[in-house]
JSON list of C-alpha atoms in Angstrom, two decimals:
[
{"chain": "Z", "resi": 17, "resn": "UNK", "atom": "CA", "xyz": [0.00, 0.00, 0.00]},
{"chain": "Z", "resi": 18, "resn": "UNK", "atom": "CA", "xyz": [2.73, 2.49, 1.07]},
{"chain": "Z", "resi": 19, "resn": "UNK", "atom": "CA", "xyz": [4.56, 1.82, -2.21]},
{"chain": "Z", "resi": 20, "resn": "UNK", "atom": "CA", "xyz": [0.99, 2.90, -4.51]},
{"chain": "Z", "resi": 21, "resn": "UNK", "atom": "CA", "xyz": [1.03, 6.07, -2.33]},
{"chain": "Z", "resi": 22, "resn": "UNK", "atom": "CA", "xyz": [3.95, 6.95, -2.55]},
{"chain": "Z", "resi": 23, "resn": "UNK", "atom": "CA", "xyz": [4.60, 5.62, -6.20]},
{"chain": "Z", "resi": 24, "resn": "UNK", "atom": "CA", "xyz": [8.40, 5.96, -5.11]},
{"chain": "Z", "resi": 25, "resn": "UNK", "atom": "CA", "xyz": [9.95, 2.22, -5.79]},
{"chain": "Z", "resi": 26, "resn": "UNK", "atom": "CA", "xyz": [10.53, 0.19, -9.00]},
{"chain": "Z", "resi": 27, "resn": "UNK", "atom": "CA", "xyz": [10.14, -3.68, -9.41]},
{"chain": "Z", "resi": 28, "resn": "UNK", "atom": "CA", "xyz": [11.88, -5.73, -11.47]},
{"chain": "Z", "resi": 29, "resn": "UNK", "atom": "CA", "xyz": [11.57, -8.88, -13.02]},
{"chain": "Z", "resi": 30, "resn": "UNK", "atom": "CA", "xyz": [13.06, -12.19, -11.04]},
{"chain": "Z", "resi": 31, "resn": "UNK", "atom": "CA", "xyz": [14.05, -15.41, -11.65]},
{"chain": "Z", "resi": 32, "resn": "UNK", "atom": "CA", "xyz": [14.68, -18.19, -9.21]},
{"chain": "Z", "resi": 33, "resn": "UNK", "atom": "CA", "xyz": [17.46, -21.24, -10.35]},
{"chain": "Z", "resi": 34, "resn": "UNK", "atom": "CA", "xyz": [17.35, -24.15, -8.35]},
{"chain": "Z", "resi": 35, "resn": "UNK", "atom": "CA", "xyz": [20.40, -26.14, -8.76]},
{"chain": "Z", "resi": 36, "resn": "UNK", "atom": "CA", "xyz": [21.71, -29.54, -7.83]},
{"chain": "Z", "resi": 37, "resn": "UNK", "atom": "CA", "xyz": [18.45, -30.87, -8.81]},
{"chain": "Z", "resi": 38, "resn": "UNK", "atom": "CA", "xyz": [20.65, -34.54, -9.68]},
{"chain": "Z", "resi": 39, "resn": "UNK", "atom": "CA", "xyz": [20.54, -35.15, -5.86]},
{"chain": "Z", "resi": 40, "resn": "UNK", "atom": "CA", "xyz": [16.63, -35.04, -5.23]},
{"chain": "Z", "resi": 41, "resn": "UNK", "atom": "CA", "xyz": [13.87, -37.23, -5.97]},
{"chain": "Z", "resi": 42, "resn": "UNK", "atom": "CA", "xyz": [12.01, -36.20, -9.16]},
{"chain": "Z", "resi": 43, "resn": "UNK", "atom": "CA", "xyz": [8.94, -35.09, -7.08]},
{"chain": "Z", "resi": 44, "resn": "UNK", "atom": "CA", "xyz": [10.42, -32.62, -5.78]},
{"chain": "Z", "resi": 45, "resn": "UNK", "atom": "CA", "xyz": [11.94, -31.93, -9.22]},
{"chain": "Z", "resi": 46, "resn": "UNK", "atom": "CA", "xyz": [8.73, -31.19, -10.21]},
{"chain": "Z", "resi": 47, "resn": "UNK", "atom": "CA", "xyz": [7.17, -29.43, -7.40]},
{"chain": "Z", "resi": 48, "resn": "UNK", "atom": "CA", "xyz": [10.24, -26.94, -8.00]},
{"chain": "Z", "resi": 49, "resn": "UNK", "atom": "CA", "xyz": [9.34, -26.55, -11.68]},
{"chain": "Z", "resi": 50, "resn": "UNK", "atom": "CA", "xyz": [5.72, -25.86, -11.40]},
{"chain": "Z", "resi": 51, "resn": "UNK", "atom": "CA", "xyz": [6.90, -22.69, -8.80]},
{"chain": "Z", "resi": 52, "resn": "UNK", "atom": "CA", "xyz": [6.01, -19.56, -10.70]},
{"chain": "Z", "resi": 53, "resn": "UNK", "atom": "CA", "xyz": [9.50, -18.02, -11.98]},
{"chain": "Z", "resi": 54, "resn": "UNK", "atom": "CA", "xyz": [11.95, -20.58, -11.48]},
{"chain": "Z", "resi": 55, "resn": "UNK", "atom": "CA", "xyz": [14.13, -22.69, -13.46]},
{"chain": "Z", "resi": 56, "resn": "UNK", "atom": "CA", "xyz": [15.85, -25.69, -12.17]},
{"chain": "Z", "resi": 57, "resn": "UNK", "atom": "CA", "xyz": [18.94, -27.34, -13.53]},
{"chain": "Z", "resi": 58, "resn": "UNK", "atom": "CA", "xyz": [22.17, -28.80, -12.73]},
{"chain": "Z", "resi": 59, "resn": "UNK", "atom": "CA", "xyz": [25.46, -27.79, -13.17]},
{"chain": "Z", "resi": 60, "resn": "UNK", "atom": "CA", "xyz": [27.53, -30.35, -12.85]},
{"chain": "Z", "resi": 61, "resn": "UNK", "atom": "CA", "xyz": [25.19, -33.06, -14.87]},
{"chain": "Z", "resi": 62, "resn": "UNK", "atom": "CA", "xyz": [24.31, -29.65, -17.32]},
{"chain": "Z", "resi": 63, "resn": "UNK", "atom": "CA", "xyz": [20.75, -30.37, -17.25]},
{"chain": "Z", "resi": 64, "resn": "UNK", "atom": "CA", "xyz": [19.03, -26.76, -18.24]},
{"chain": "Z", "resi": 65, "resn": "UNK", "atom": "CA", "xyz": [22.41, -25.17, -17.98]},
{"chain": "Z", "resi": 66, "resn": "UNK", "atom": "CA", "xyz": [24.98, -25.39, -20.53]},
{"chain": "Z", "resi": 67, "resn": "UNK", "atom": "CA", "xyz": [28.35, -23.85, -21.26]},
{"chain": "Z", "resi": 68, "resn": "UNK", "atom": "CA", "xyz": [28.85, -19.92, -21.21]},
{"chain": "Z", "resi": 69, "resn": "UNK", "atom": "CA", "xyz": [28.72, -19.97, -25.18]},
{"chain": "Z", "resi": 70, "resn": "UNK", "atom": "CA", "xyz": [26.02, -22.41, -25.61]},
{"chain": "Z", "resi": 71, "resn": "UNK", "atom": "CA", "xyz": [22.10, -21.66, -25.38]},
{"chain": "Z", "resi": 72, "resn": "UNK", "atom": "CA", "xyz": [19.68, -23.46, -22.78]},
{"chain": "Z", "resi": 73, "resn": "UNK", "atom": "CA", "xyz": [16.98, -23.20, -20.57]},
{"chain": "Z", "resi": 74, "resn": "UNK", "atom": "CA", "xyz": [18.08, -20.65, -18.30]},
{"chain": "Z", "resi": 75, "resn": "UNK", "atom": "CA", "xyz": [19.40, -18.27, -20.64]},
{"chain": "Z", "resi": 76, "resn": "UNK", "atom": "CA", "xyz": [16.16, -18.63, -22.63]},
{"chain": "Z", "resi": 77, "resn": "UNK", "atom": "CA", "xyz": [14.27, -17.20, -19.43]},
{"chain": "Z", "resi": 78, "resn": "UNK", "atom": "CA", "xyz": [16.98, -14.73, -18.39]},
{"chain": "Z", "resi": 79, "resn": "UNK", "atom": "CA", "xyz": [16.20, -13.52, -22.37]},
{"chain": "Z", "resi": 80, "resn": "UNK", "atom": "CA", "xyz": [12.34, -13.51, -21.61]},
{"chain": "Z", "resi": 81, "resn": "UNK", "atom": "CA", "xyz": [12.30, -11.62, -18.11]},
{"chain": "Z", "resi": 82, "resn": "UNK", "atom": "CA", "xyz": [14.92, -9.02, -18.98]},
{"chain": "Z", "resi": 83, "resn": "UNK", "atom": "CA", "xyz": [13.24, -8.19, -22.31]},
{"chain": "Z", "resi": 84, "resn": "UNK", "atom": "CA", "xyz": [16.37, -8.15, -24.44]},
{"chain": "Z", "resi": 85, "resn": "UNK", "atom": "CA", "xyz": [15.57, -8.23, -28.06]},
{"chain": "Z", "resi": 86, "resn": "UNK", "atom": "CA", "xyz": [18.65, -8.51, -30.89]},
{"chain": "Z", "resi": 87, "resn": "UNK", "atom": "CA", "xyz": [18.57, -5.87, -33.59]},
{"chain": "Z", "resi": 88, "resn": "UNK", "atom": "CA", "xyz": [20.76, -6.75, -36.75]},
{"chain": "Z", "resi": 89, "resn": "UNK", "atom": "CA", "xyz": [22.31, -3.65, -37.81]},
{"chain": "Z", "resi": 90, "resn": "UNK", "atom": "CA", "xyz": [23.42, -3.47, -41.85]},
{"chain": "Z", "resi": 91, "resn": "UNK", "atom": "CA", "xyz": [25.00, -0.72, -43.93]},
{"chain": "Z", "resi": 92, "resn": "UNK", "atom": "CA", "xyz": [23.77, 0.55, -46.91]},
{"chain": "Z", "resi": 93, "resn": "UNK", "atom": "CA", "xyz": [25.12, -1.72, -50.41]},
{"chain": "Z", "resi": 94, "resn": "UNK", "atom": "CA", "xyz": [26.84, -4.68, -47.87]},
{"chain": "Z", "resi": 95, "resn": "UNK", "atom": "CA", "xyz": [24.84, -7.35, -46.10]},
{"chain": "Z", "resi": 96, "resn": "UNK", "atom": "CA", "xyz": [23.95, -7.55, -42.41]},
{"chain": "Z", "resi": 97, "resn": "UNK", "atom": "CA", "xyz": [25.94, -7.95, -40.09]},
{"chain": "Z", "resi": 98, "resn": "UNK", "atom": "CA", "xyz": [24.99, -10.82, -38.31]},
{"chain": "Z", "resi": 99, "resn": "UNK", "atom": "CA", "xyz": [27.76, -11.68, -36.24]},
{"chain": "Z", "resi": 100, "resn": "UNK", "atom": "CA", "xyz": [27.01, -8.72, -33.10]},
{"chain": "Z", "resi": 101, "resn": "UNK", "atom": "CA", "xyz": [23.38, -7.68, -32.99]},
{"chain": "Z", "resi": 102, "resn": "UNK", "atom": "CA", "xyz": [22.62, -4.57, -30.88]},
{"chain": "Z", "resi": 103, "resn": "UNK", "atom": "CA", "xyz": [20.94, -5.33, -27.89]},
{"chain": "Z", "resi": 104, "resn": "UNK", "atom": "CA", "xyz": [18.17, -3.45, -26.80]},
{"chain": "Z", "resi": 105, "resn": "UNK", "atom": "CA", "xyz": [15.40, -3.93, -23.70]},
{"chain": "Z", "resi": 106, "resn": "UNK", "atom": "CA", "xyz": [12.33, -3.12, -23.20]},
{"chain": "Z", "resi": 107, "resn": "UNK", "atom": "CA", "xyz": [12.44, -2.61, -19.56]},
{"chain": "Z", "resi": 108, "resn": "UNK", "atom": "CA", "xyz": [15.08, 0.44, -19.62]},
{"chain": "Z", "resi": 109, "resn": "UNK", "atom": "CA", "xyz": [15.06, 2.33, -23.17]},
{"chain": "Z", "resi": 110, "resn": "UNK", "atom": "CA", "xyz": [12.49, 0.33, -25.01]},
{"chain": "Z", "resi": 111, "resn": "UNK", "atom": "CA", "xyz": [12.84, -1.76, -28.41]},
{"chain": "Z", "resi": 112, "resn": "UNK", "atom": "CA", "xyz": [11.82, 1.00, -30.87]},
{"chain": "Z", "resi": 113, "resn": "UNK", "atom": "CA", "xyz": [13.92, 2.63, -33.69]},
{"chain": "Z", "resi": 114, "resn": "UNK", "atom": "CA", "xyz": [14.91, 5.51, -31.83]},
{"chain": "Z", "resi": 115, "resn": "UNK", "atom": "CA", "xyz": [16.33, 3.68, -28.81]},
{"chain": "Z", "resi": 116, "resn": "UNK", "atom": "CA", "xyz": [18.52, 1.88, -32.06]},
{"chain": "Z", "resi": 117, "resn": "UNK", "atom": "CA", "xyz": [19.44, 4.98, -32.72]},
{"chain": "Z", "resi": 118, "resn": "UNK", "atom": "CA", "xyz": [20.32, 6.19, -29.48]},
{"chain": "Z", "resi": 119, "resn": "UNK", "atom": "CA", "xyz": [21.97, 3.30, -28.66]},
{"chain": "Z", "resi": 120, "resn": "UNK", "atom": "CA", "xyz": [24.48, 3.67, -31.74]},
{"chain": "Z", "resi": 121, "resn": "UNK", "atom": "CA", "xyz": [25.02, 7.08, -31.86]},
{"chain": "Z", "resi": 122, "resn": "UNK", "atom": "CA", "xyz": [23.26, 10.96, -30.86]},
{"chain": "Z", "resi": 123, "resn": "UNK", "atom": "CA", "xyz": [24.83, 11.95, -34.09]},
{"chain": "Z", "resi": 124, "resn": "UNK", "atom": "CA", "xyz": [22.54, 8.74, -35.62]},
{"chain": "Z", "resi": 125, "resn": "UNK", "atom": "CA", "xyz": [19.48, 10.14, -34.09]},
{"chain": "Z", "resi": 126, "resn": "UNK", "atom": "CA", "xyz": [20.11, 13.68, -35.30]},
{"chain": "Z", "resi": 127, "resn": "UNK", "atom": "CA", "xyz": [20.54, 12.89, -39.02]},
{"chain": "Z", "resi": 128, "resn": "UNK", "atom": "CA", "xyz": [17.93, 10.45, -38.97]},
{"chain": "Z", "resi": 129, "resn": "UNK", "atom": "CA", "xyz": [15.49, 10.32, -41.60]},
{"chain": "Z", "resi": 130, "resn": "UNK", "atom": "CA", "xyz": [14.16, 6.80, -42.13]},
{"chain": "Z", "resi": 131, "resn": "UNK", "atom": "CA", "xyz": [15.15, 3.09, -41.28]},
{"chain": "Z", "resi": 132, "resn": "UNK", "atom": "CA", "xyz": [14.93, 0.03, -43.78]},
{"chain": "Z", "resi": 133, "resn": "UNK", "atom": "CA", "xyz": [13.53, -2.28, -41.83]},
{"chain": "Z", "resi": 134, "resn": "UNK", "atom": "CA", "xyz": [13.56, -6.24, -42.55]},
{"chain": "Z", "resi": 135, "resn": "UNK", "atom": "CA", "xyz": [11.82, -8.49, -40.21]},
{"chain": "Z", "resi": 136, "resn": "UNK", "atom": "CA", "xyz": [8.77, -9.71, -38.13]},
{"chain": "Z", "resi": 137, "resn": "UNK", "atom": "CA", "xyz": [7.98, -6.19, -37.19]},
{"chain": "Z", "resi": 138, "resn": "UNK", "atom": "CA", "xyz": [7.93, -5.01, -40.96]},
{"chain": "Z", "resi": 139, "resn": "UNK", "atom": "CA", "xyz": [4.47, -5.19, -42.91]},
{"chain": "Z", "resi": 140, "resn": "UNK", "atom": "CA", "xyz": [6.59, -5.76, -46.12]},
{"chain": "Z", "resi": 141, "resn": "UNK", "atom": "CA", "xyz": [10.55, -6.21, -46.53]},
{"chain": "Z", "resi": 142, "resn": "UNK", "atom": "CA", "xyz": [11.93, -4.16, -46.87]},
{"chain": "Z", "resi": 143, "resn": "UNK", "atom": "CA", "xyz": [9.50, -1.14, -45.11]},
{"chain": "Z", "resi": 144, "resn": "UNK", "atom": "CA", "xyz": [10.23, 2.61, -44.54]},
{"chain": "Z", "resi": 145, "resn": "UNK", "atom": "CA", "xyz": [9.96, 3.25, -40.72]},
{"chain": "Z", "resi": 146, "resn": "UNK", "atom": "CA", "xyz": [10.08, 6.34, -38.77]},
{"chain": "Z", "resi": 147, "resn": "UNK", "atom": "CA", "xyz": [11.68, 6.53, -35.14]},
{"chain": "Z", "resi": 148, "resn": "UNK", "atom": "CA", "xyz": [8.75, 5.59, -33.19]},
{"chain": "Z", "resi": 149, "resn": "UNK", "atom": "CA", "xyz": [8.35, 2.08, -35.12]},
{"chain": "Z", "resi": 150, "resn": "UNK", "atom": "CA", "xyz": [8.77, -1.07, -32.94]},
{"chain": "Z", "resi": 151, "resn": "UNK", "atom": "CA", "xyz": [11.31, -3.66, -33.41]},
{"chain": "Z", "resi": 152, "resn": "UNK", "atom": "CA", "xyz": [10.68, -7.68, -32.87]},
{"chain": "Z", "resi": 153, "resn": "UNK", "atom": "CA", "xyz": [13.51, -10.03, -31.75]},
{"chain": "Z", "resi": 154, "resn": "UNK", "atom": "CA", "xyz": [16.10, -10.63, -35.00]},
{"chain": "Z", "resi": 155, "resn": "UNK", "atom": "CA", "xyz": [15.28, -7.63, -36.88]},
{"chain": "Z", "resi": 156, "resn": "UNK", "atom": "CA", "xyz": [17.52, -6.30, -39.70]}
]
């Protein structure tokens, strides 16, 4: 109640891991699972967590509660650069083409005029979007 009054205090998204699940019964495996915002795994058997470069569970959900979408950036005449995607959230600056373009560069946002955009998010590929359009996970 005292934080709707006072409006004053943020919240932000959590994620429980419960590890060494390899030394309990699967019951209680299970009972863990069903918890709202957990993950359970192992380390040491790598069940739901893999190596730092590989994907799994948990940095599937980490993805989802954080908000992080990748945005493919490309130059005009080459191909895009698929290798490092910009990552943007929705949580702090949002996903739209201005936070792109704040994220890169102020100079960016300044000259900006319109974006190519290739993707989910676009009605056709490639569509003419304006700073306020919203970008979807994988975007070019």
């Amino acid at each position: 109640l005292v934080d709707v009054i006072q409006g004053n205090r943020e919240y932000k998204p959590c994620l429980y891991l419960y590890n060494k699940i390899d030394t309990i019964t699967i019951e209680e495996v299970d009972q863990l699972a069903r918890m709202p915002h957990s993950v359970v795994g192992s380390v040491n058997e790598h069940l739901n967590i893999a190596e730092p470069l590989e994907d799994d569970l948990l940095k599937q959900k980490m993805w989802e509660y954080l908000g992080l979408t990748r945005i493919y950036t490309k130059r005009k005449g080459s191909p895009p650069d698929l290798e490092e995607p910009v990552i943007l959230s929705e949580i702090r600056r949002g996903t739209s083409v201005k936070s792109l373009c704040t994220n890169i560069s102020t100079q960016m946002l300044r000259d900006f005029n319109y974006a190519l955009v290739w993707g989910t998010s676009a009605k056709h590929s490639p569509q003419r979007c304006g700073l306020n359009h919203n970008l979807d996970d994988q975007d070019v």
